[in-house]
Amino acid sequence: MAGQTVAEKIISAHAGKRVYANEVAIVRVDGAMATDATAPLAIQAFRQMGGKRLWDAQRVALVLDHATPAPNERVANLHRLMRDFAQETGCHFYDVGAGICHQLMVENAHVKPGDLFLGADSHTPTYGAVNALSCGVGSTDLAAAMLTGKTWLKVPQTLKVVLNGTLPAGISAKDVILRVIKETTISGATYMAVEFTGEAVVPMSLASRMVLANMVAEMGAKCANVDATGLTLPYDWEPVFADADATYARVITLDVSDLRPMVAVPHAPDNVVPIEQVRGITVHQAFIGSCTNARLEDLHEAARILRGRQVARGVRLMIAPASHAVFMQAVKDGTVETLTQAGAFFVTSGCGVCVGTHQGVPSDGDVVISSTNRNFKGRMGNPNAQIYLSSPAVVAASALCGVITDPQDVL
Amino acid sequence: MQGKAHAYPVDNIDTDRIIAGKYTKTLDFSQLAAHCLEDLDPTFSQKVQAGDLLVAGENFGCGSSREQAPVALKAAGVAAVIARSFARIFYRNAINIGLPVLEVPDHTIQDGDQLSIDFENGIITNLTRQESYAATRLPSVMLKILQAGGLTAYLTEHGDYPSE
Ligand code: SF4
């Protein structure tokens, strides 16, 4: 029998038969998640399908994160609709302020290695960091999964990204993934699974692995997997490895030993340049947040740069921790104090700033440096703003200096 | 199906441009229709008429998983989307809500052309230019869902997914 990629293995285990790339399979799912951006439509579709009971309430989670706290009565009523639905069906429910959906799914072990998970959000591939096969779907697909516990999938081809070498000090997983996206472009992995492997991955924390898996969405991929070698999780688990003779659609090999900080310039996440090319550009708003980079190690990185210093005049440095739990850890270890003293301010754990629903909308002509994953025109709520994407370290260094700055220059 | 083409020969039209995140938090589809494609072409919602066809370049619908994107197009009156290629979530979502999407890698459709679509055979005829183009075939699961009018209609009728 021909060898299998991780995606082929996990899908086979859920299809009840051995499948390979390009085959179509009906599979059972282990979990389903939707947010306030997608759940109201999903609930409506679920009811239209005649749904009364969830296929398994313990395997469904609803999260309020995209527009939280509610900016107006319309959204507040959608939140109410979700609260009522959660109460009625008994599914898991995360209310305003609990955190960003993807962080919560991993943090609270709703998704585990080997699982097949559907999320009604495009950054659901993030759980490839824990060896799960997780795909983003729309509301109607999610409604169907909530009803039947199943979905249909086309088994993806796999792009393998081999990361060799050792990351230089101060260079992060975000720089790696931006470099990879520069290579693949925004459509280079459309419909594909992306496997990250190689010696540079082994020492990476779970948080860093989540950064890699998160941004496969910016290559058009369906799902991700980060090689489990070196991964530790707070529960018993079995890693899923690809077979040595698995078939790959494409292999990209990069040595990260000389990697420099990378920045995606407006208006696409694949417009990636090394920091030298954008150094010195004036910034007005700096943001550390999102499901890409708002975990404890990201806040620590920012604190390392800003400790005992002050954010430049004319720059607003906003931070939205990935979850309430992350925020609490940062409160306890003094990171919140360090950053607040430096002039940063904290907003609700959630998506608002990243997706531009409310909070921190930039003005016309504003330049934003952000640790998020998308800089499409209008992404943060204003099509006349310029959004640059980078690591939290570059965001912090740029906030400190008021211009896009290489962290190395201020440490 | 027959209709007039609104051609935007641009690649990577993302879901933020199809319907901006700030407008998506609603179940009122007329609101979605009113702001559809606003950042790409502010006049689109006035120009488009029921039954018109949208034509775009590569990787149409990339970006977020918001189902409001195909819903907005459908609510605005778009009867089908033709693109050289699609982003995968948009593609699934469109079929799930019953908006036909046709992947046509090779065509010379211009804005204003009158098109006729034969879904059974995946052929698009350009009545203005007397040409025809081939669309990529859908997997049979997708075709069944689309023929039912979308996944909701399919599941309401059959109670479960089609067998493969
Ligand atoms: S933080 Fe941003 S990218 Fe992540 S789920 Fe929220 S809106 Fe989407």
Coordinates of C-alpha atoms and ligand atoms in Angstrom, one line a residue:
Chain A
M1 CA 0.0 0.0 0.0
A2 CA 1.2 3.5 -0.9
G3 CA 2.3 5.7 2.0
Q4 CA 0.0 8.4 3.3
T5 CA 0.4 12.0 4.3
V6 CA -0.9 13.2 7.7
A7 CA -4.1 14.5 6.1
E8 CA -4.7 11.2 4.2
K9 CA -4.2 9.3 7.4
I10 CA -6.6 11.3 9.5
I11 CA -9.3 11.5 6.8
S12 CA -9.0 7.7 6.3
A13 CA -9.5 7.1 10.0
H14 CA -12.7 9.1 9.8
A15 CA -14.0 7.8 6.5
G16 CA -13.7 4.2 7.5
K17 CA -11.6 3.4 4.4
R18 CA -8.1 4.1 3.1
V19 CA -8.3 7.3 1.0
Y20 CA -5.7 9.3 -1.0
A21 CA -5.5 12.8 -2.4
N22 CA -8.3 14.0 -4.7
E23 CA -10.8 11.3 -3.6
V24 CA -14.1 12.6 -2.1
A25 CA -15.1 11.1 1.2
I26 CA -18.0 11.5 3.7
V27 CA -16.3 11.6 7.1
R28 CA -17.4 11.8 10.7
V29 CA -16.2 14.8 12.6
D30 CA -14.9 15.0 16.2
G31 CA -15.9 18.6 16.9
A32 CA -17.5 21.7 15.5
M33 CA -17.1 25.4 16.4
A34 CA -18.7 28.6 15.3
T35 CA -18.3 32.3 16.3
D36 CA -20.6 35.3 16.5
A37 CA -19.6 36.0 12.9
T38 CA -20.8 32.6 11.6
A39 CA -23.0 30.9 14.3
P40 CA -26.2 33.0 13.7
L41 CA -26.3 31.9 10.1
A42 CA -25.4 28.4 11.1
I43 CA -28.2 28.3 13.7
Q44 CA -30.6 29.6 11.1
A45 CA -29.5 26.9 8.6
F46 CA -29.6 24.2 11.4
R47 CA -33.2 25.1 12.1
Q48 CA -34.1 25.2 8.4
M49 CA -32.7 21.7 8.1
G50 CA -35.3 20.7 10.7
G51 CA -32.6 20.4 13.4
K52 CA -33.8 20.2 17.0
R53 CA -31.0 18.4 18.8
L54 CA -27.3 18.6 18.2
W55 CA -25.7 15.4 17.1
D56 CA -23.5 15.6 20.2
A57 CA -23.7 18.7 22.4
Q58 CA -20.3 18.0 24.1
R59 CA -18.6 18.2 20.7
V60 CA -20.0 21.6 19.7
A61 CA -18.7 24.9 20.9
L62 CA -19.9 28.5 20.3
V63 CA -17.7 31.4 20.9
L64 CA -18.4 35.1 21.2
D65 CA -15.2 36.8 19.9
H66 CA -15.7 38.6 16.7
A67 CA -17.6 41.7 17.9
T68 CA -17.2 41.7 21.6
P69 CA -18.3 43.4 23.8
A70 CA -21.3 44.0 21.5
P71 CA -20.9 47.3 19.7
N72 CA -24.6 47.9 19.1
E73 CA -28.0 46.4 19.7
R74 CA -28.0 44.4 16.4
V75 CA -24.9 42.5 17.4
A76 CA -26.1 42.2 21.0
N77 CA -29.2 40.5 19.8
L78 CA -27.2 38.0 17.7
H79 CA -25.1 37.3 20.8
R80 CA -28.4 36.7 22.7
L81 CA -29.5 34.3 20.0
M82 CA -26.3 32.3 20.4
R83 CA -26.6 32.3 24.3
D84 CA -30.2 31.1 24.0
F85 CA -29.2 28.4 21.5
A86 CA -26.3 27.2 23.7
Q87 CA -28.6 27.0 26.7
E88 CA -31.3 25.2 24.8
T89 CA -28.9 22.6 23.2
G90 CA -26.4 22.3 26.0
C91 CA -23.3 22.9 23.9
H92 CA -20.1 24.5 25.1
F93 CA -20.4 28.3 25.2
Y94 CA -17.7 31.0 25.6
D95 CA -19.1 34.4 26.4
V96 CA -17.7 37.9 25.8
G97 CA -14.1 38.2 26.9
A98 CA -13.2 34.5 27.2
G99 CA -10.9 34.8 24.2
I100 CA -10.4 34.1 20.5
C101 CA -12.1 30.9 19.3
H102 CA -8.9 29.2 18.1
Q103 CA -7.0 29.8 21.3
L104 CA -9.9 28.5 23.3
M105 CA -10.3 25.3 21.2
V106 CA -6.6 24.4 21.8
E107 CA -6.3 25.8 25.4
N108 CA -9.4 23.8 26.6
A109 CA -8.6 20.7 24.6
H110 CA -11.8 20.7 22.5
V111 CA -9.5 19.5 19.8
K112 CA -6.8 16.8 20.2
P113 CA -4.2 15.0 18.1
G114 CA -5.7 12.9 15.4
D115 CA -9.1 14.6 15.5
L116 CA -11.0 15.8 12.5
F117 CA -12.5 19.2 13.4
L118 CA -14.6 21.8 11.6
G119 CA -14.6 25.4 12.5
A120 CA -16.8 28.1 10.9
D121 CA -13.8 30.3 10.6
S122 CA -11.0 30.5 8.1
H123 CA -8.2 30.2 10.6
T124 CA -9.4 26.8 11.9
P125 CA -6.3 25.1 10.4
T126 CA -4.5 26.5 13.5
Y127 CA -5.1 23.1 15.2
G128 CA -2.7 21.5 12.9
A129 CA -0.3 22.6 15.7
V130 CA -1.6 19.8 17.8
N131 CA -1.7 17.3 15.0
A132 CA -5.4 17.6 14.3
L133 CA -6.9 17.9 10.8
S134 CA -9.0 21.0 11.1
C135 CA -10.7 22.9 8.3
G136 CA -12.5 26.2 8.0
V137 CA -16.0 25.9 6.6
G138 CA -19.0 28.2 6.2
S139 CA -22.1 28.4 8.3
T140 CA -24.2 25.9 6.3
D141 CA -21.5 23.2 6.3
L142 CA -21.2 23.8 10.1
A143 CA -25.0 23.5 10.5
A144 CA -24.9 20.2 8.7
A145 CA -22.1 18.9 10.9
M146 CA -24.0 20.0 14.0
L147 CA -27.0 18.0 12.8
T148 CA -25.3 14.9 11.4
G149 CA -21.9 14.8 12.9
K150 CA -20.5 14.4 9.4
T151 CA -19.3 16.4 6.5
W152 CA -17.9 15.7 3.0
L153 CA -14.3 16.4 2.1
K154 CA -12.1 16.2 -0.9
V155 CA -8.9 14.7 0.3
P156 CA -6.3 17.4 -0.2
Q157 CA -2.9 17.1 -1.8
T158 CA -0.1 18.1 0.5
L159 CA 2.5 20.7 0.3
K160 CA 5.5 19.9 2.5
V161 CA 7.5 22.7 4.0
V162 CA 10.9 21.6 5.4
L163 CA 12.4 24.1 7.8
N164 CA 16.1 23.4 8.3
G165 CA 18.6 25.2 10.5
T166 CA 18.2 27.0 13.8
L167 CA 16.2 30.2 14.2
P168 CA 18.4 33.2 15.1
A169 CA 17.7 34.8 18.5
G170 CA 14.8 37.2 18.3
I171 CA 13.4 35.8 15.0
S172 CA 10.1 34.1 15.5
A173 CA 7.7 31.6 13.9
K174 CA 5.9 34.7 12.4
D175 CA 8.9 35.6 10.4
V176 CA 9.2 32.0 9.3
I177 CA 5.6 31.8 8.1
L178 CA 5.7 35.2 6.4
R179 CA 8.8 34.0 4.5
V180 CA 7.0 30.8 3.5
I181 CA 4.0 32.8 2.3
K182 CA 6.3 35.0 0.2
E183 CA 7.3 31.7 -1.5
T184 CA 3.9 30.1 -2.0
T185 CA 1.9 33.3 -2.6
I186 CA -1.7 33.8 -1.4
S187 CA -3.0 31.0 -3.6
G188 CA 0.0 28.7 -3.7
A189 CA -1.6 26.0 -1.5
T190 CA -5.2 26.4 -2.5
Y191 CA -7.2 23.3 -1.6
M192 CA -4.0 21.7 -0.1
A193 CA -2.8 20.5 3.3
V194 CA 0.5 22.0 4.5
E195 CA 2.9 19.9 6.5
F196 CA 5.6 21.7 8.4
T197 CA 8.6 19.6 9.3
G198 CA 12.4 19.9 9.8
E199 CA 14.8 20.5 12.6
A200 CA 13.8 24.2 13.0
V201 CA 10.3 23.0 14.1
V202 CA 11.4 20.7 16.9
P203 CA 12.3 23.3 19.5
M204 CA 9.2 25.3 18.8
S205 CA 6.6 25.9 21.6
L206 CA 2.9 25.0 21.0
A207 CA 2.3 28.8 20.6
S208 CA 4.9 29.1 17.9
R209 CA 3.5 26.0 16.1
M210 CA 0.1 27.6 16.2
V211 CA 1.5 30.6 14.3
L212 CA 2.8 28.4 11.5
A213 CA -0.5 26.4 11.2
N214 CA -2.6 29.6 11.6
M215 CA -1.3 31.3 8.5
V216 CA -1.7 28.5 6.0
A217 CA -5.1 30.2 5.6
E218 CA -3.1 33.0 3.9
M219 CA -1.8 30.5 1.3
G220 CA -5.3 29.2 0.5
A221 CA -4.8 25.9 2.3
K222 CA -7.5 23.7 3.7
C223 CA -5.5 22.4 6.7
A224 CA -2.1 22.2 8.3
N225 CA 0.0 19.8 10.3
V226 CA 3.1 20.6 12.3
D227 CA 5.4 17.6 12.9
A228 CA 4.8 16.4 16.4
T229 CA 8.5 15.8 17.2
G230 CA 9.2 18.0 20.2
L231 CA 5.6 18.8 21.0
T232 CA 4.4 18.5 24.6
L233 CA 0.8 18.6 25.6
P234 CA -0.8 18.5 29.1
Y235 CA -2.6 15.2 28.4
D236 CA -1.9 11.7 27.0
W237 CA -1.9 11.7 23.2
E238 CA -0.7 9.8 20.1
P239 CA 1.2 11.7 17.4
V240 CA 0.3 11.2 13.8
F241 CA 3.3 11.1 11.4
A242 CA 3.3 11.0 7.7
D243 CA 4.7 7.8 6.1
A244 CA 8.2 8.1 4.6
D245 CA 6.9 7.2 1.2
A246 CA 3.9 9.5 1.2
T247 CA 3.3 11.5 -2.0
Y248 CA 3.6 15.3 -1.9
A249 CA 2.3 17.8 -4.5
R250 CA 5.3 20.1 -3.8
V251 CA 8.1 20.3 -1.3
I252 CA 9.6 23.7 -0.2
T253 CA 12.9 23.6 1.7
L254 CA 14.1 26.6 3.6
D255 CA 17.0 27.2 5.8
V256 CA 16.0 29.6 8.6
S257 CA 19.4 30.2 10.0
D258 CA 19.9 33.6 8.4
L259 CA 16.3 34.6 8.5
R260 CA 15.6 38.4 9.1
P261 CA 12.4 39.9 10.5
M262 CA 9.8 39.8 7.7
V263 CA 7.0 42.3 7.0
A264 CA 3.9 41.9 4.8
V265 CA 3.1 45.3 3.2
P266 CA -0.3 46.6 2.1
H267 CA -2.6 45.1 0.8
A268 CA -2.0 41.4 0.8
P269 CA -0.3 39.0 3.2
D270 CA 2.0 37.6 0.5
N271 CA 3.5 41.0 -0.2
V272 CA 6.3 40.1 2.1
V273 CA 9.7 41.9 2.3
P274 CA 12.6 41.8 4.7
I275 CA 12.4 44.5 7.2
E276 CA 15.3 46.5 5.6
Q277 CA 12.9 47.5 2.8
V278 CA 10.3 49.1 5.1
R279 CA 12.4 50.3 8.0
G280 CA 11.7 54.0 8.9
I281 CA 8.1 54.1 7.7
T282 CA 6.0 56.2 10.2
V283 CA 3.4 54.2 12.1
H284 CA 0.3 55.6 13.8
Q285 CA -1.2 52.5 15.3
A286 CA 0.4 49.3 16.6
F287 CA -1.5 46.2 17.5
I288 CA -0.6 43.0 19.2
G289 CA -3.5 40.6 19.0
S290 CA -5.3 37.9 17.0
C291 CA -5.3 34.1 16.8
T292 CA -1.9 34.4 15.2
N293 CA 0.2 36.3 17.8
A294 CA -1.4 37.2 21.1
R295 CA -0.2 34.4 23.4
L296 CA 2.0 34.7 26.4
E297 CA 5.3 34.3 24.5
D298 CA 4.2 37.1 22.2
L299 CA 3.4 39.4 25.2
H300 CA 6.7 38.5 26.7
E301 CA 8.5 39.4 23.5
A302 CA 6.9 42.8 23.5
A303 CA 7.7 43.3 27.2
R304 CA 11.3 42.4 26.6
I305 CA 11.5 45.3 24.1
L306 CA 9.4 47.9 26.0
R307 CA 10.5 47.3 29.6
G308 CA 11.3 50.6 31.2
R309 CA 10.7 52.5 28.0
Q310 CA 7.9 54.6 26.5
V311 CA 5.9 54.1 23.3
A312 CA 6.6 57.0 20.9
R313 CA 4.4 60.0 20.9
G314 CA 1.7 59.7 18.2
V315 CA 1.5 55.9 18.4
R316 CA -1.3 54.0 19.9
L317 CA -0.2 50.6 21.0
M318 CA -3.2 48.3 21.6
I319 CA -3.0 44.7 22.9
A320 CA -5.8 42.1 22.8
P321 CA -4.6 38.9 24.6
A322 CA -5.6 35.7 22.9
S323 CA -7.7 34.6 25.9
H324 CA -8.7 35.5 29.4
A325 CA -6.3 32.8 30.6
V326 CA -3.4 34.3 28.7
F327 CA -4.3 37.7 30.1
M328 CA -4.4 36.3 33.7
Q329 CA -1.0 34.7 33.2
A330 CA 0.4 38.0 31.9
V331 CA -1.2 39.8 34.9
K332 CA 0.4 37.4 37.4
D333 CA 3.9 37.5 35.9
G334 CA 4.0 41.3 35.7
T335 CA 3.9 41.5 31.8
V336 CA 0.6 43.5 31.9
E337 CA 2.2 46.1 34.2
T338 CA 5.4 46.4 32.1
L339 CA 3.5 46.9 28.9
T340 CA 0.9 49.3 30.5
Q341 CA 3.7 51.4 32.1
A342 CA 5.3 51.6 28.7
G343 CA 2.1 53.2 27.4
A344 CA 0.3 50.3 25.8
F345 CA -3.4 49.7 26.6
F346 CA -5.4 46.4 26.7
V347 CA -8.7 45.8 25.0
T348 CA -11.0 42.8 25.2
S349 CA -9.6 39.4 24.4
G350 CA -11.2 38.8 21.0
C351 CA -11.2 39.7 17.3
G352 CA -12.6 43.2 17.1
V353 CA -9.5 45.0 16.1
C354 CA -8.2 42.3 13.7
V355 CA -11.4 42.1 11.7
G356 CA -12.4 45.8 11.9
T357 CA -15.9 45.2 13.3
H358 CA -15.2 47.9 16.0
Q359 CA -12.5 49.0 18.4
G360 CA -9.3 50.6 17.1
V361 CA -10.5 51.3 13.6
P362 CA -7.7 53.3 11.9
S363 CA -8.4 56.6 10.2
D364 CA -7.8 57.4 6.5
G365 CA -4.1 57.4 5.8
D366 CA -3.2 55.7 9.1
V367 CA -0.3 53.3 9.0
V368 CA -0.8 50.3 11.2
I369 CA 1.8 47.7 12.2
S370 CA 0.0 44.6 13.4
S371 CA 0.8 41.1 14.6
T372 CA -2.4 39.8 12.9
N373 CA -2.6 37.6 9.7
R374 CA -4.5 39.7 7.1
N375 CA -3.9 43.1 5.7
F376 CA -6.5 43.2 2.9
K377 CA -7.9 46.5 2.0
G378 CA -10.5 47.5 4.6
R379 CA -9.5 44.6 6.9
M380 CA -9.3 46.7 10.0
G381 CA -12.5 48.6 9.1
N382 CA -11.1 51.3 6.9
P383 CA -10.0 50.7 3.3
N384 CA -7.9 53.9 3.4
A385 CA -5.5 52.7 6.0
Q386 CA -2.2 50.9 5.3
I387 CA -1.7 47.7 7.3
Y388 CA 1.7 46.1 7.7
L389 CA 2.0 42.6 9.3
S390 CA 4.9 41.5 11.4
S391 CA 6.0 39.6 14.5
P392 CA 5.0 41.0 17.9
A393 CA 8.7 42.0 18.4
V394 CA 8.6 44.2 15.3
V395 CA 5.3 45.7 16.4
A396 CA 6.7 46.5 19.8
A397 CA 10.0 48.0 18.4
S398 CA 8.0 50.0 15.9
A399 CA 5.7 51.3 18.6
L400 CA 8.7 52.3 20.6
C401 CA 10.3 54.3 17.8
G402 CA 7.3 55.5 15.9
V403 CA 8.6 54.1 12.7
I404 CA 8.9 50.5 11.4
T405 CA 11.9 49.2 13.3
D406 CA 14.1 46.1 13.4
P407 CA 14.0 44.9 17.1
Q408 CA 17.7 44.2 16.9
D409 CA 18.3 48.0 16.6
V410 CA 16.7 48.7 20.0
L411 CA 17.8 45.8 22.2
Chain B
M1 CA -29.5 30.0 -17.6
Q2 CA -28.8 33.2 -19.4
G3 CA -27.6 36.6 -18.2
K4 CA -25.4 39.6 -18.6
A5 CA -21.8 39.5 -17.4
H6 CA -20.3 41.9 -14.9
A7 CA -16.6 41.3 -15.5
Y8 CA -13.9 42.2 -13.0
P9 CA -10.8 40.6 -14.5
V10 CA -8.9 40.9 -11.2
D11 CA -7.2 38.1 -9.3
N12 CA -7.6 37.4 -5.5
I13 CA -10.8 39.3 -4.9
D14 CA -11.1 38.5 -1.2
T15 CA -14.2 38.2 0.9
D16 CA -13.5 41.5 2.6
R17 CA -14.0 43.1 -0.8
I18 CA -17.1 41.0 -1.5
I19 CA -18.7 42.1 1.8
A20 CA -16.7 44.0 4.4
G21 CA -16.5 42.5 7.9
K22 CA -18.3 45.5 9.4
Y23 CA -21.5 44.7 7.4
T24 CA -21.6 41.0 8.1
K25 CA -23.1 40.9 11.5
T26 CA -26.7 40.7 10.4
L27 CA -29.3 38.2 9.3
D28 CA -30.9 40.8 7.1
F29 CA -29.7 39.8 3.7
S30 CA -30.9 43.1 2.0
Q31 CA -28.2 44.9 4.0
L32 CA -25.6 42.5 2.6
A33 CA -26.8 43.1 -0.9
A34 CA -26.6 46.8 -0.5
H35 CA -22.9 46.7 0.4
C36 CA -21.9 43.9 -1.9
L37 CA -18.5 44.5 -3.7
E38 CA -18.6 48.0 -2.4
D39 CA -14.8 48.4 -2.0
L40 CA -14.2 46.9 -5.5
D41 CA -16.9 48.8 -7.3
P42 CA -19.0 51.3 -5.3
T43 CA -21.7 51.3 -8.1
F44 CA -22.1 47.5 -8.2
S45 CA -25.2 47.2 -6.0
Q46 CA -27.0 49.8 -8.2
K47 CA -25.9 48.3 -11.5
V48 CA -26.6 44.6 -10.8
Q49 CA -29.9 43.2 -11.8
A50 CA -31.5 39.9 -10.9
G51 CA -30.1 37.1 -13.1
D52 CA -26.8 38.8 -13.9
L53 CA -23.6 36.9 -13.8
L54 CA -20.4 37.8 -12.1
V55 CA -17.1 37.1 -13.8
A56 CA -13.7 37.3 -12.1
G57 CA -10.1 36.2 -12.2
E58 CA -8.1 33.7 -10.2
N59 CA -8.7 32.7 -6.5
F60 CA -12.0 34.5 -6.2
G61 CA -13.3 34.6 -2.6
C62 CA -10.0 34.2 -0.8
G63 CA -9.7 35.3 2.8
S64 CA -12.3 34.7 5.5
S65 CA -14.8 31.9 5.7
R66 CA -17.7 34.3 5.9
E67 CA -20.7 32.7 4.2
Q68 CA -22.1 36.2 4.0
A69 CA -19.9 36.7 0.9
P70 CA -21.8 34.3 -1.4
V71 CA -25.1 35.2 0.4
A72 CA -24.4 38.9 -0.4
L73 CA -23.9 38.1 -4.1
K74 CA -27.0 36.0 -4.3
A75 CA -29.1 38.6 -2.4
A76 CA -27.8 41.2 -4.8
G77 CA -29.2 39.2 -7.7
V78 CA -26.1 37.5 -9.0
A79 CA -27.3 34.2 -10.5
A80 CA -23.9 32.5 -10.9
V81 CA -20.2 33.3 -10.5
I82 CA -17.7 32.5 -13.2
A83 CA -14.0 32.7 -12.2
R84 CA -10.7 31.3 -13.5
S85 CA -10.4 29.7 -10.0
F86 CA -11.9 29.9 -6.6
A87 CA -10.8 29.9 -3.0
R88 CA -12.0 26.7 -1.4
I89 CA -14.2 27.9 1.4
F90 CA -16.0 30.4 -0.8
Y91 CA -16.5 27.6 -3.4
R92 CA -18.1 25.3 -0.8
N93 CA -20.1 28.0 0.7
A94 CA -21.5 29.1 -2.6
I95 CA -22.7 25.6 -3.5
N96 CA -24.1 25.1 0.0
I97 CA -26.3 28.2 -0.3
G98 CA -27.3 27.3 -3.9
L99 CA -25.3 29.9 -5.7
P100 CA -23.8 28.2 -8.8
V101 CA -20.1 28.7 -9.2
L102 CA -18.2 27.8 -12.4
E103 CA -14.5 27.4 -12.6
V104 CA -13.6 28.4 -16.2
P105 CA -9.8 28.6 -16.5
D106 CA -9.9 29.7 -20.1
H107 CA -12.2 32.4 -21.4
T108 CA -12.4 35.8 -23.1
I109 CA -15.6 37.2 -21.4
Q110 CA -15.8 41.0 -21.4
D111 CA -18.0 43.2 -19.3
G112 CA -21.5 43.4 -20.7
D113 CA -21.3 40.1 -22.7
Q114 CA -24.5 38.1 -22.8
L115 CA -23.8 34.5 -21.6
S116 CA -25.7 31.3 -21.6
I117 CA -24.8 28.5 -19.2
D118 CA -25.4 24.8 -19.6
F119 CA -24.9 23.3 -16.1
E120 CA -25.4 19.7 -17.1
N121 CA -22.5 19.7 -19.5
G122 CA -20.4 22.6 -17.9
I123 CA -20.5 24.7 -21.1
I124 CA -20.7 28.5 -21.2
T125 CA -21.7 30.1 -24.4
N126 CA -20.8 33.7 -25.0
L127 CA -23.7 34.9 -27.2
T128 CA -22.1 38.3 -27.8
R129 CA -18.8 36.8 -29.1
Q130 CA -20.1 33.5 -30.5
E131 CA -17.6 31.5 -28.4
S132 CA -17.9 28.8 -25.9
Y133 CA -15.8 27.8 -22.9
A134 CA -15.6 24.7 -20.7
A135 CA -16.1 24.7 -16.9
T136 CA -14.3 22.3 -14.6
R137 CA -16.7 19.5 -13.6
L138 CA -18.0 19.4 -10.0
P139 CA -17.6 16.3 -7.8
S140 CA -20.9 14.4 -7.8
V141 CA -21.6 15.2 -4.1
M142 CA -21.4 18.9 -4.9
L143 CA -23.5 18.6 -8.0
K144 CA -26.3 16.8 -6.0
I145 CA -26.2 19.6 -3.4
L146 CA -26.4 22.3 -6.0
Q147 CA -29.2 20.6 -7.9
A148 CA -31.2 20.4 -4.7
G149 CA -30.8 24.2 -4.3
G150 CA -28.1 24.0 -1.6
L151 CA -27.1 21.9 1.4
T152 CA -30.0 23.1 3.6
A153 CA -32.5 22.0 1.0
Y154 CA -30.7 18.8 0.5
L155 CA -30.6 17.8 4.1
T156 CA -34.2 18.9 4.7
E157 CA -35.2 16.5 1.9
H158 CA -32.8 13.6 2.6
G159 CA -31.8 14.0 6.2
D160 CA -28.2 12.9 5.6
Y161 CA -25.4 13.4 3.2
P162 CA -25.5 11.8 -0.3
S163 CA -23.7 8.5 -0.4
E164 CA -20.5 8.9 -2.5
Ligands
SF4_1 S1 -8.3 37.0 15.5 FE1 -8.7 37.8 13.5 S2 -8.0 36.2 12.1 FE2 -8.2 35.3 14.2 S3 -10.3 34.4 14.2 FE3 -10.4 36.5 15.0 S4 -10.9 37.8 13.3 FE4 -10.2 35.8 12.5

